[in-house]
Coordinates of C-alpha atoms in Angstrom, one line a residue:
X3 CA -4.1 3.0 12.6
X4 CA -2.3 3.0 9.0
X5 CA -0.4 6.5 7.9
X6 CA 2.0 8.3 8.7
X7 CA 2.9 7.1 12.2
X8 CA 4.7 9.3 15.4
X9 CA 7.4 6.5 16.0
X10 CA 7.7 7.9 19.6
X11 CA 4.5 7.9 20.6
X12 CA 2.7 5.3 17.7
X13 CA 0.3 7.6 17.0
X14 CA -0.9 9.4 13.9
X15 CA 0.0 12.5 12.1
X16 CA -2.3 14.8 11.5
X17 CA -3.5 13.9 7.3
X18 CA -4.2 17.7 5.7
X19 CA -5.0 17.1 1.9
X20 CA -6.1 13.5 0.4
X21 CA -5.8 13.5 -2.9
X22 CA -7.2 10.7 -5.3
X23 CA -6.9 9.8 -9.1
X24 CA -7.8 6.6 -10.3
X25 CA -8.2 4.8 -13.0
X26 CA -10.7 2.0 -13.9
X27 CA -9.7 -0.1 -17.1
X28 CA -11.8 -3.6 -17.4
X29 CA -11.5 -5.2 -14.0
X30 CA -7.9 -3.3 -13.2
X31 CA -7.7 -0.2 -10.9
X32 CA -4.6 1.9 -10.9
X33 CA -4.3 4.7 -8.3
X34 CA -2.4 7.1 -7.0
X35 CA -2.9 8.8 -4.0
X36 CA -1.1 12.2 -3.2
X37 CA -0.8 12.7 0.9
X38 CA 0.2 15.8 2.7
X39 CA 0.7 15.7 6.1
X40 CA 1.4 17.9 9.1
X41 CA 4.2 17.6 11.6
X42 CA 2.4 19.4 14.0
X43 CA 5.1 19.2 16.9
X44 CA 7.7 21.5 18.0
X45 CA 10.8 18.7 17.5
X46 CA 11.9 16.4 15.5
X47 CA 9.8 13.4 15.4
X48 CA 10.8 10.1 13.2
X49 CA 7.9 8.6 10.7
X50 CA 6.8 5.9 10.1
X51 CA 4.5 5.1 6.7
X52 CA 2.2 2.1 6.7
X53 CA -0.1 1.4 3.8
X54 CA -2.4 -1.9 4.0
X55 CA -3.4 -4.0 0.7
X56 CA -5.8 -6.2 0.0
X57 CA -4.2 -9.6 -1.1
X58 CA -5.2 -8.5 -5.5
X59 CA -3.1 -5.3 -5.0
X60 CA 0.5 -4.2 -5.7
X61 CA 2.5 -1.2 -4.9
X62 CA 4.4 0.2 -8.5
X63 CA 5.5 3.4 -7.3
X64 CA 6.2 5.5 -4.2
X65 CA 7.5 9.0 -3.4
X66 CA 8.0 11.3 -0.2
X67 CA 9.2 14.7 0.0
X68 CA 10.5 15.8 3.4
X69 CA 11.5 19.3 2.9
X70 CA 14.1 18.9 0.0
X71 CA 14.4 15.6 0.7
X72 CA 13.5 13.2 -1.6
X73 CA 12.8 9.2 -0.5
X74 CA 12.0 6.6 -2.7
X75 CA 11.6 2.8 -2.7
X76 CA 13.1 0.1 -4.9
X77 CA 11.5 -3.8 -5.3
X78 CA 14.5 -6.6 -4.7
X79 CA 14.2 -10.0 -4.8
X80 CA 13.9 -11.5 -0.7
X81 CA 17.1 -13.5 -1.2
X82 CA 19.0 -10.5 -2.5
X83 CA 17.9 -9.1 0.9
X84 CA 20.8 -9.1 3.6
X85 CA 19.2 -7.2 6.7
X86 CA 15.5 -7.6 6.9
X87 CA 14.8 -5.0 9.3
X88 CA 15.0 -1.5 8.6
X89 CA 17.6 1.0 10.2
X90 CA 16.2 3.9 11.6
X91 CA 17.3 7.0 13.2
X92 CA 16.3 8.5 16.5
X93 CA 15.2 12.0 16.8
X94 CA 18.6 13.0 17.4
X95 CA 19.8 11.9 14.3
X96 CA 21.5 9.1 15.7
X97 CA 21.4 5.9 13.6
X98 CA 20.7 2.2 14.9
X99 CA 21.6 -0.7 13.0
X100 CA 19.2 -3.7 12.5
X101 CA 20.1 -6.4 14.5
X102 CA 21.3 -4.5 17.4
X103 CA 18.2 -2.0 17.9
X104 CA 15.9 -4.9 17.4
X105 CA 17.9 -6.5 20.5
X106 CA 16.9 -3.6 22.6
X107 CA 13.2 -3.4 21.5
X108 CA 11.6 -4.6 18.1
X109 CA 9.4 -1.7 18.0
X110 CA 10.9 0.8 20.1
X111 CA 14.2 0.5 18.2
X112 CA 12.1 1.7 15.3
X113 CA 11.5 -1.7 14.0
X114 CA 8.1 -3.3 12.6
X115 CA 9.0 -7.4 11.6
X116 CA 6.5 -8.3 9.1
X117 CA 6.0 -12.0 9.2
X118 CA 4.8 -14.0 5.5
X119 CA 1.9 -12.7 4.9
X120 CA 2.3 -8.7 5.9
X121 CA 5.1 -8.9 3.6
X122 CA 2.7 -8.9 1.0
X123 CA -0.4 -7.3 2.1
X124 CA 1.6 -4.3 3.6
X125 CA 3.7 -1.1 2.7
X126 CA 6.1 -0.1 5.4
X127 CA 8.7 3.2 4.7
X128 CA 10.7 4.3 7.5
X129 CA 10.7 8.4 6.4
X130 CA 13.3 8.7 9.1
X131 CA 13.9 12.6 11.1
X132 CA 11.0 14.2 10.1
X133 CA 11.8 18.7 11.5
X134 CA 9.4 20.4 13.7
X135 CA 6.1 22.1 12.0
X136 CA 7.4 20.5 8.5
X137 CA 5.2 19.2 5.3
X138 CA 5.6 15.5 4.5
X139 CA 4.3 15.0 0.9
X140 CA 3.5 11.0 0.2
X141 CA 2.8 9.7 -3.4
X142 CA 1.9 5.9 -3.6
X143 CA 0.4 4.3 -6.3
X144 CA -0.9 0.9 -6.9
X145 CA -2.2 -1.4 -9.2
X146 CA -5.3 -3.7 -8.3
X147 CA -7.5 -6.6 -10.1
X148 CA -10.8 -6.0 -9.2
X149 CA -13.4 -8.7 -8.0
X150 CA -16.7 -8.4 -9.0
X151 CA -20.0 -8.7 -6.9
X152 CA -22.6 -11.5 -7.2
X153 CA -24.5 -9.6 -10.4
X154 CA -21.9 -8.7 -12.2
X155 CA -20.8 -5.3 -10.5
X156 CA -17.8 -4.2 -9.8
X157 CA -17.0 -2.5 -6.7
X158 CA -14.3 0.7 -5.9
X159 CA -13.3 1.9 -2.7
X160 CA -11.0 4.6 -1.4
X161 CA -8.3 3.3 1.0
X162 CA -9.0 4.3 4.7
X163 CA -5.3 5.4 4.9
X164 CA -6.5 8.2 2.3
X165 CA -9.9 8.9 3.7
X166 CA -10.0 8.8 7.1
X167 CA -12.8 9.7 9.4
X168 CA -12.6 12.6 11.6
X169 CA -12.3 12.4 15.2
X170 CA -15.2 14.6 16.4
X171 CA -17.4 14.6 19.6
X172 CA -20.9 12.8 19.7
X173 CA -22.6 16.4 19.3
X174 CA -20.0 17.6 16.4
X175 CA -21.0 14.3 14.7
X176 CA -24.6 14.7 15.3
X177 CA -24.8 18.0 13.7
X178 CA -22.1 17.3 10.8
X179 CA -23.8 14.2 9.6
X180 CA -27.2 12.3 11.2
X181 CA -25.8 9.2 9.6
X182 CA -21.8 9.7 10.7
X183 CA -22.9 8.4 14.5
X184 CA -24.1 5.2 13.4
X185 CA -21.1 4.6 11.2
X186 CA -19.2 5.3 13.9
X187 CA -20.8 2.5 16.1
X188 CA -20.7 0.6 13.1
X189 CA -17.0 1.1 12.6
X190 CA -15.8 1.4 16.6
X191 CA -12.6 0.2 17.0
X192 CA -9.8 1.5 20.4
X193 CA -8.5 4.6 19.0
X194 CA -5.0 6.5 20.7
X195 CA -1.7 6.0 20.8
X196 CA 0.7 3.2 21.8
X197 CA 2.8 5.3 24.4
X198 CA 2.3 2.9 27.8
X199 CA 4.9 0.2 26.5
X200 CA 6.3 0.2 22.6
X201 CA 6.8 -3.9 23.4
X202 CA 3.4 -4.6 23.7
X203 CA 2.5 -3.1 20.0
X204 CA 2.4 -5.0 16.9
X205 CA 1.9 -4.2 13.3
X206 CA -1.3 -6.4 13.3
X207 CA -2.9 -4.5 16.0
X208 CA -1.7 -1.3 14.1
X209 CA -3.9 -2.2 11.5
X210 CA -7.0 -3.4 13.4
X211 CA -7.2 0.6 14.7
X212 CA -9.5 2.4 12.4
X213 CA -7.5 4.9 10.8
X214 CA -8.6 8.4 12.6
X215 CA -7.7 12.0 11.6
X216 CA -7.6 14.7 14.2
X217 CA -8.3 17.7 12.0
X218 CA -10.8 18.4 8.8
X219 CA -8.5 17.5 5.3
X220 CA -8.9 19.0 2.2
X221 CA -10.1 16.0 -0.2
X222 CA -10.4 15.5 -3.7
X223 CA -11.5 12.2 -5.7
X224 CA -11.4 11.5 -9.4
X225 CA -12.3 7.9 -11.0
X226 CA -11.9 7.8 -14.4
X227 CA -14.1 4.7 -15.8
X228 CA -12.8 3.1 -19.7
X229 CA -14.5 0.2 -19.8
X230 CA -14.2 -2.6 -22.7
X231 CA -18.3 -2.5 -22.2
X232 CA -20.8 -0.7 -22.2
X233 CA -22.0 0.7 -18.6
X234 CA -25.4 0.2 -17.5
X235 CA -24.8 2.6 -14.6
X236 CA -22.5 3.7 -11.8
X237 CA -23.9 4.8 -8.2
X238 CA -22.3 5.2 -4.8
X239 CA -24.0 3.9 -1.6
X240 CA -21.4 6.3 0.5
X241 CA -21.7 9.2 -1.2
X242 CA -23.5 11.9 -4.0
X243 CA -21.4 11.5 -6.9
X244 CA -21.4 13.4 -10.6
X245 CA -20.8 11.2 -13.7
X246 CA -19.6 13.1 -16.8
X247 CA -19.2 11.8 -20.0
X248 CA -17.7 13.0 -23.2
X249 CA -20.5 14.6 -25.0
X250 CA -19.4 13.3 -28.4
X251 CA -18.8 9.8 -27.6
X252 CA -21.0 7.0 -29.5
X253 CA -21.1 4.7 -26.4
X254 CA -21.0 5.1 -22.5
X255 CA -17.4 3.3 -22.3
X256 CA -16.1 6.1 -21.0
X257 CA -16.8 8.4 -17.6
X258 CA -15.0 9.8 -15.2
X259 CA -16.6 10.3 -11.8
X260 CA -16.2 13.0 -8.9
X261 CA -17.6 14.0 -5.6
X262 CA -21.2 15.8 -6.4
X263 CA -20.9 17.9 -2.5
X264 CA -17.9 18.0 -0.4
X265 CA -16.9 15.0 1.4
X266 CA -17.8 14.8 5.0
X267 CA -15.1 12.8 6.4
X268 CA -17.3 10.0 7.7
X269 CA -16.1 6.9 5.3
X270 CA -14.3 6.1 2.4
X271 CA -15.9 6.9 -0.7
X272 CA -17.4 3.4 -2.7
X273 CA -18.3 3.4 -6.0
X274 CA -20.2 0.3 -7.7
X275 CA -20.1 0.0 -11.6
X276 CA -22.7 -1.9 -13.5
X277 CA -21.6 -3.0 -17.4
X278 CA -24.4 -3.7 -19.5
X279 CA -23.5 -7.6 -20.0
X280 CA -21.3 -8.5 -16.9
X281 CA -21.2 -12.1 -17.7
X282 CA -19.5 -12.0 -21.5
X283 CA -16.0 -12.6 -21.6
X284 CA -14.4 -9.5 -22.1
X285 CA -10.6 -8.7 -23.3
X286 CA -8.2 -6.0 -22.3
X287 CA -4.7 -5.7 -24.1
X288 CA -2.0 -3.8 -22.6
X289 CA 0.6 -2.5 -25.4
X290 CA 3.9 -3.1 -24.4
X291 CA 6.7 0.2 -24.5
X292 CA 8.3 -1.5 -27.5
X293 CA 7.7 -2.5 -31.2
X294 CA 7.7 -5.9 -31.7
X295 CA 11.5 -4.7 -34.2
X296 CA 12.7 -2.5 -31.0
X297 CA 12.7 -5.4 -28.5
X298 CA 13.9 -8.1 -30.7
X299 CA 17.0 -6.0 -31.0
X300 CA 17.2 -5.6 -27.3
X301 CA 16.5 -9.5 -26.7
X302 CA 19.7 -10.5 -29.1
X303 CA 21.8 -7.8 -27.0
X304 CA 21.4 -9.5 -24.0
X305 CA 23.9 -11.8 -22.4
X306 CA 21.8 -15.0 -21.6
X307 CA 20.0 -14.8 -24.6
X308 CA 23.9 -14.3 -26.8
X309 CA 25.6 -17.2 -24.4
X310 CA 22.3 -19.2 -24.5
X311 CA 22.2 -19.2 -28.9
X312 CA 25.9 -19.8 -29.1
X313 CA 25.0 -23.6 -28.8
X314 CA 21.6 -23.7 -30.6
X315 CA 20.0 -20.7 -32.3
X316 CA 16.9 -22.4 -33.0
X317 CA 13.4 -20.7 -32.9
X318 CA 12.4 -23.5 -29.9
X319 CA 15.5 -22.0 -27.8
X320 CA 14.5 -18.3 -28.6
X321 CA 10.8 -19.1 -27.4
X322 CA 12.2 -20.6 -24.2
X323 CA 14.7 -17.8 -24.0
X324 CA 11.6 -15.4 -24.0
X325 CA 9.8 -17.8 -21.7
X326 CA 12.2 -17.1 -19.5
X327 CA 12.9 -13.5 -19.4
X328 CA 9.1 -12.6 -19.3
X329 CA 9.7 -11.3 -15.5
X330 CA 12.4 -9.1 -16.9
X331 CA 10.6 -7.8 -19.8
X332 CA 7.0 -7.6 -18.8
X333 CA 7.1 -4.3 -19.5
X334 CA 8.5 -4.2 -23.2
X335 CA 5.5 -6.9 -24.8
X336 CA 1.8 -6.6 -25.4
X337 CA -0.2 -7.8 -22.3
X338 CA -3.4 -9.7 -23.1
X339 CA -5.9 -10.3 -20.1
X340 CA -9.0 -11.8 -20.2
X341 CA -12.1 -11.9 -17.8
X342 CA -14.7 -14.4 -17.1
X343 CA -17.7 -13.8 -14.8
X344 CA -19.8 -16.6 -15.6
X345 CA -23.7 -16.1 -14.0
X346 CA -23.5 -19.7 -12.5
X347 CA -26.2 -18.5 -9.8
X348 CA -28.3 -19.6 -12.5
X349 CA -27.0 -23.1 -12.2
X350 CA -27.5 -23.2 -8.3
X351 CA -29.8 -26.2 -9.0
X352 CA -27.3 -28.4 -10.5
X353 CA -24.4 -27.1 -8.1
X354 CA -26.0 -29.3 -5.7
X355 CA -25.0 -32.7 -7.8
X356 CA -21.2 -31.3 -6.7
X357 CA -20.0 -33.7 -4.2
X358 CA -17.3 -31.6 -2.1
X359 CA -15.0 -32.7 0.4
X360 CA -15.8 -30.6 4.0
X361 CA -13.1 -30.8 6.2
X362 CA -14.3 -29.6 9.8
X363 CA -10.9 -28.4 11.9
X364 CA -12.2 -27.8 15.4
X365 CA -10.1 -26.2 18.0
X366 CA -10.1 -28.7 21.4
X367 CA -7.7 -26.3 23.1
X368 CA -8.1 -25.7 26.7
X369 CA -9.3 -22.2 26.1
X370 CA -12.6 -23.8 24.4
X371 CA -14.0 -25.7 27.6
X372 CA -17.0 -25.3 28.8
X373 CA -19.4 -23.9 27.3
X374 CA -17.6 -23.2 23.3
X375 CA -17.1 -26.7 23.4
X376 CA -21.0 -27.7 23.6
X377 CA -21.7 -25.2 21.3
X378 CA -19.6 -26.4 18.4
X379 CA -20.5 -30.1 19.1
X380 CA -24.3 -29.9 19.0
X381 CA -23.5 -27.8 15.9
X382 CA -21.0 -30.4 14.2
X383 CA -24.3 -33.0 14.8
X384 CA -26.7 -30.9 12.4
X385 CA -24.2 -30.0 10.1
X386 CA -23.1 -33.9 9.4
X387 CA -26.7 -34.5 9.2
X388 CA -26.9 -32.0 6.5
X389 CA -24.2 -32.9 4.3
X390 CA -24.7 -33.9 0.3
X391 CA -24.9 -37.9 0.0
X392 CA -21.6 -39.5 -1.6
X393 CA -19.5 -36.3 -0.4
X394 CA -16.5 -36.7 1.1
X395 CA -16.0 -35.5 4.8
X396 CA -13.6 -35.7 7.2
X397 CA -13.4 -34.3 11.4
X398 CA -9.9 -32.9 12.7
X399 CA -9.5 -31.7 15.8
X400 CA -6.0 -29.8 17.5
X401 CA -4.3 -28.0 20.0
X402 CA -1.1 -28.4 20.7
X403 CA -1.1 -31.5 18.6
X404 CA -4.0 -32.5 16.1
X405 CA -6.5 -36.2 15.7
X406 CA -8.2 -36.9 12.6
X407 CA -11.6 -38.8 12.6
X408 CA -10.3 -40.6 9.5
X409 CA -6.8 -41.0 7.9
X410 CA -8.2 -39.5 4.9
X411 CA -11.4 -38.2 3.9
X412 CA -14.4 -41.0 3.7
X413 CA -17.7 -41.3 1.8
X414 CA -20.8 -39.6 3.5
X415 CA -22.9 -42.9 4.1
X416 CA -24.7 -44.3 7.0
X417 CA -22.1 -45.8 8.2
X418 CA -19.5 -42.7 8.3
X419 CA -22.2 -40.7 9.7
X420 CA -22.6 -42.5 12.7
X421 CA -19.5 -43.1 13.4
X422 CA -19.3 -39.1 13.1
X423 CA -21.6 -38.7 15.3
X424 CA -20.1 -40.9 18.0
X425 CA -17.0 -38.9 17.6
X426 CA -18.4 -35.5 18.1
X427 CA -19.5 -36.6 21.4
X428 CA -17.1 -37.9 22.7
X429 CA -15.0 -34.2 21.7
X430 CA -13.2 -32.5 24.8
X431 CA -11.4 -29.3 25.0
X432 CA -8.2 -31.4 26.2
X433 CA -5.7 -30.6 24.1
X434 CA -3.6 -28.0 25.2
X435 CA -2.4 -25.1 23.2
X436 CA -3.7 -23.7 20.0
X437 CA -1.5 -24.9 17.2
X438 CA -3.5 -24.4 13.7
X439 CA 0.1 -24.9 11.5
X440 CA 0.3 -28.7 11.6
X441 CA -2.9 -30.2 11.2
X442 CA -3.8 -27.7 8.4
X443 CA -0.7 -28.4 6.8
X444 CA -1.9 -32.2 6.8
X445 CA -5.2 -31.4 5.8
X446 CA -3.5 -29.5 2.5
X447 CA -1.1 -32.1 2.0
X448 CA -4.4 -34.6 1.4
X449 CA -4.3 -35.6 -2.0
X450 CA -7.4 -34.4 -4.1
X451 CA -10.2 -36.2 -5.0
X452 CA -11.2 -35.4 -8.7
X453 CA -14.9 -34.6 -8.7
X454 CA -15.0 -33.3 -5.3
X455 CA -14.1 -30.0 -4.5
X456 CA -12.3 -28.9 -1.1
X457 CA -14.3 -27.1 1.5
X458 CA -12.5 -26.3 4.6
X459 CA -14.3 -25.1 8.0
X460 CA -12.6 -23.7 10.8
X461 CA -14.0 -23.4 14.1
X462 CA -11.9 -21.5 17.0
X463 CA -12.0 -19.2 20.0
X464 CA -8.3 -18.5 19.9
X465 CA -5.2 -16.5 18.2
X466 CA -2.1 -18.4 17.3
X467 CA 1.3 -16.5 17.8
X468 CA 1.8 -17.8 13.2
X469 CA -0.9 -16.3 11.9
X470 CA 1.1 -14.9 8.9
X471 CA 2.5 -18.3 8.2
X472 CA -1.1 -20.1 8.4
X473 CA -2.5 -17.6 6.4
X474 CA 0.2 -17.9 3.5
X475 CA 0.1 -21.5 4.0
X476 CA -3.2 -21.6 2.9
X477 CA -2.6 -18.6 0.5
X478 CA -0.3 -21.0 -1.5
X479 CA -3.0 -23.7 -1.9
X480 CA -6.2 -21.6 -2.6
X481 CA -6.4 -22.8 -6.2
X482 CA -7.6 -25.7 -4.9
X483 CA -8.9 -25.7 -1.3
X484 CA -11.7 -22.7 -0.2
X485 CA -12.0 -22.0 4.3
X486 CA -14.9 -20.9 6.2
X487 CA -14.0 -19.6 9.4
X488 CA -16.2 -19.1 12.0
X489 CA -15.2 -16.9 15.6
X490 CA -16.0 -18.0 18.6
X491 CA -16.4 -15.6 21.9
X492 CA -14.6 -12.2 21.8
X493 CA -10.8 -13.8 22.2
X494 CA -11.3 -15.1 18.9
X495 CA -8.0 -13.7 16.2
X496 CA -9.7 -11.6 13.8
X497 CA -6.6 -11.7 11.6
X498 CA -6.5 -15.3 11.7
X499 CA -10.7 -15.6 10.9
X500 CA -11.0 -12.8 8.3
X501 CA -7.4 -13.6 6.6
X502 CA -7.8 -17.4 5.8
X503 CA -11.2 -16.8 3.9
X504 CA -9.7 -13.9 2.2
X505 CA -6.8 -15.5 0.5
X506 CA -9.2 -18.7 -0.6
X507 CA -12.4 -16.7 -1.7
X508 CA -14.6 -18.2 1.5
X509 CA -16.4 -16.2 4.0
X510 CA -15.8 -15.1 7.7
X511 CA -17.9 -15.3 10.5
X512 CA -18.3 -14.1 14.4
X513 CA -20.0 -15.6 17.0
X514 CA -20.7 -13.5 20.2
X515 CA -22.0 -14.7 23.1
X516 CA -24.9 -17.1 23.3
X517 CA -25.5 -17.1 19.4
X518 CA -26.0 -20.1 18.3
X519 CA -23.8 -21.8 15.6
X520 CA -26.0 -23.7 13.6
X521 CA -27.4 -20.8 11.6
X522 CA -23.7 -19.8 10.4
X523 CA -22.8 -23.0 9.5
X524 CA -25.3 -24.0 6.6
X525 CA -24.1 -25.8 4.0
X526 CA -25.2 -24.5 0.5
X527 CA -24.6 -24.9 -3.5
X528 CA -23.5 -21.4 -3.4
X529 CA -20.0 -22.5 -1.1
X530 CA -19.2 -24.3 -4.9
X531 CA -19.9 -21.1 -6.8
X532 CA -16.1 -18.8 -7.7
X533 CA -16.5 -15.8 -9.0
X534 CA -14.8 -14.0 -12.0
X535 CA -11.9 -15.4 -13.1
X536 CA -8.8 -13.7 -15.1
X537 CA -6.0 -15.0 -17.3
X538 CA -3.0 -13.1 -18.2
X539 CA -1.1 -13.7 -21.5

């Protein structure tokens, strides 16, 4: 349930205009999206502003207007950070401090901790007292790099914060859209508020809710597409769009796209873009806001750069000078970024030369008896079976406390297979708790084997009370490691399944009830195959 949040109640406020613009530049999306909202109460309620991001996307501006009040948001350094949580004010404008609200009641106190990984995939702005029957006006805009599909295409979605579906009975639905229904049973997730106990709400189940509007919004959408291609074509599977392009322009680089009919509030608008050769290398250069004279002038008035040529005012010191400042003055130089999206499905046949490493990491807590248990075992015995000869594999298993088949990862021979085998039968749901931090932490810590990518596969039924830390953990080795996670049962996380594949470009998948695991778990070249890749200079 991301917006603008009733802190009293957790529950949303009412969304009356969405509006759009966005901006499509290569493989970089920058958007802004301008939010007006409704305070539809008779008092003083305090808000609450939470805006999800996927892990390629960064927030470089945010405004809101309460009245004549203005609120903004400033980027610090963590360490420069004294007081984590936020202060907020009640409704009758009396103010808490961190620490001791947080005492009381992390959430009722008008607190939301983010843990590692929320703290980057998540905007949270306390607005504070918002008046009875007021306008709240939100601006946010981002800056995204966006991924590209298995052909080439590249794929544009408006946020659900900014497009939310209407909350309409079955009939409504029926006669507003024949397709909306079956979205909605496609999309179902618990919608309504958090008011039985403010203790048992968390930001991650926040986000889980689909985001729900109460009332019809006016909505307005506007993609403008300049491309360093050619396009072959843009469509939208979602909705009927119009494509205009300048009538005197010698190539279609250029476009901008809108809403063809009015948008009927059943889900977020997707737009897929097609350039004519998707798999050519293509180069975007940013200009910086200075001349190359006009920020030499402001390098030599700066104090580490003046302290730092005092002693040696060589050009190797000024380079490393510059080296260092680029965080600082990103925005004064030219910005070079290039893209690769190499068609290497054409090469499937020779991915299968790639000997990989496959780590299996198999939940044995208690939680997994019984039936879970068998399922994953006579799974593990046709997967081994099924692995590329002269890979490299390993089995670990954990709970409260983790075993490993091997202390590192062996060749896939006879041998190793069969004492594989032997292993997975012997595999009991007897240990305890479900701790995921320590043996994937060992697992990363493994020294790589050159020649043999890492493929990691985790099977579980559980949550973990980390998941942020497990999922940055991973996060900060995904250069080199890829997970597979597959959900077992309905008390599986879906945080924890659908965030470790995210950060490390794998896939996710969701067992229910007496499916069989075998199917999900096929190894295949096309585990070895990364898409686009981009460099910045």
């Amino acid at each position: 349930m991301p917006g603008l949040i009733n802190k009293s109640k957790w529950s949303a406020v009412p969304l009356s205009v969405s509006d759009i613009t966005s901006c499509v530049r290569g493989y970089t999306l920058a958007m802004t999206a301008s939010l007006t909202y409704e305070n539809i109460e008779d008092h003083p309620i305090e808000g609450i502003f939470i805006y999800p991001l996927d892990g390629s996307s960064v927030v470089v501006g945010f405004e809101a207007m309460i009245g004549n009040q203005i609120i903004t948001v400033q980027v610090k350094d963590k360490t420069k950070i004294d007081d984590c949580y936020f202060d907020s004010c009640n409704a009758n404008g009396t103010l808490q401090s961190g620490g001791e609200a947080l005492l009381m009641n992390p959430l009722a106190a008008g607190h939301i901790v983010l843990d590692e990984d929320q703290e980057r995939t998540v905007l949270v702005v306390s607005l504070g007292v918002i008046p009875p029957l007021e306008t709240i006006n939100i601006l946010v805009s981002t800056s995204s790099e966006l991924s590209t599909l298995p052909n080439g295409g590249i794929r544009v979605s408006s946020p659900p914060v900014c497009s939310p579906r209407v909350q309409r009975s079955v009939k409504e639905e029926q006669a507003f859209s024949p397709s909306t229904a079956r979205r909605r049973d496609q999309h179902h997730c618990a919608v309504g508020t958090h008011e039985q106990t403010a203790s048992g709400v968390c930001l991650a189940a926040l986000l889980e809710e689909e985001t729900i509007n109460s009332i019809d919004y006016e909505f307005n959408f506007h993609l403008e597409i300049r491309g360093p291609y050619l396009l072959a074509g843009v469509e939208s599977p979602s909705h009927a769009i119009r494509a205009d392009a300048d009538p005197s322009a010698r190539s279609a680089t250029n476009i901008v796209v809108t809403l063809a009919d009015k948008y009927t509030y059943d889900c977020p608008v997707e737009i897929l873009i097609y350039p004519s050769e998707p798999h050519l290398p293509h180069v975007l250069i940013e200009d910086g806001d200075m001349t190359p004279e006009e920020y030499d002038e402001h390098l030599k008035g700066r104090s580490d750069y003046i302290k730092a040529t005092k002693k040696d005012s060589s050009n190797e010191k000024t380079v490393d000078i510059i080296r260092k400042r680029l965080h600082k003055d990103i925005l004064h130089n030219p910005v070079v970024m290039l893209n690769f999206c190499p068609d290497l499905r054409s090469t499937t046949s020779d991915l299968r030369s790639i000997q990989g490493e496959f780590i299996f990491l198999i939940d044995r807590s208690g939680s997994m008896s019984g039936v879970n248990i068998n399922r994953v075992k006579d799974a593990m015995v046709v997967i081994l079976k099924s692995l590329f000869p002269a890979c490299l594999f390993n089995i670990v298993g954990f709970g409260s406390k983790f075993k490993t088949l091997f202390a590192t990862s062996q060749s896939y021979d006879e041998e190793s297979l069969a004492l594989a085998c032997e292993h997975v039968k012997k595999i009991r749901a007897d240990m305890g708790g479900t701790n995921i931090l320590a043996p994937l932490n060992w697992i990363l810590r493994q020294p790589m084997q050159r020649g043999h990518p890492r493929l990691l596969f985790l099977l579980t039924d559980g949550a973990v009370s980390n998941t942020g830390k497990v999922i940055e953990l991973l996060r900060s080795h995904a250069r080199f490691t890829r997970c597979y996670t597959f959900g077992i049962g309905q008390g599986a996380c879906r945080r924890l399944v659908l965030g470790l594949p995210a950060v490390s470009r794998g896939t996710a998948e969701f067992l229910a009830e007496g499916e069989r695991l075998q199917p999900k778990v096929l190894i295949s070249p096309d585990m070895f195959i990364f898409q686009r890749n981009s460099l910045l200079f």
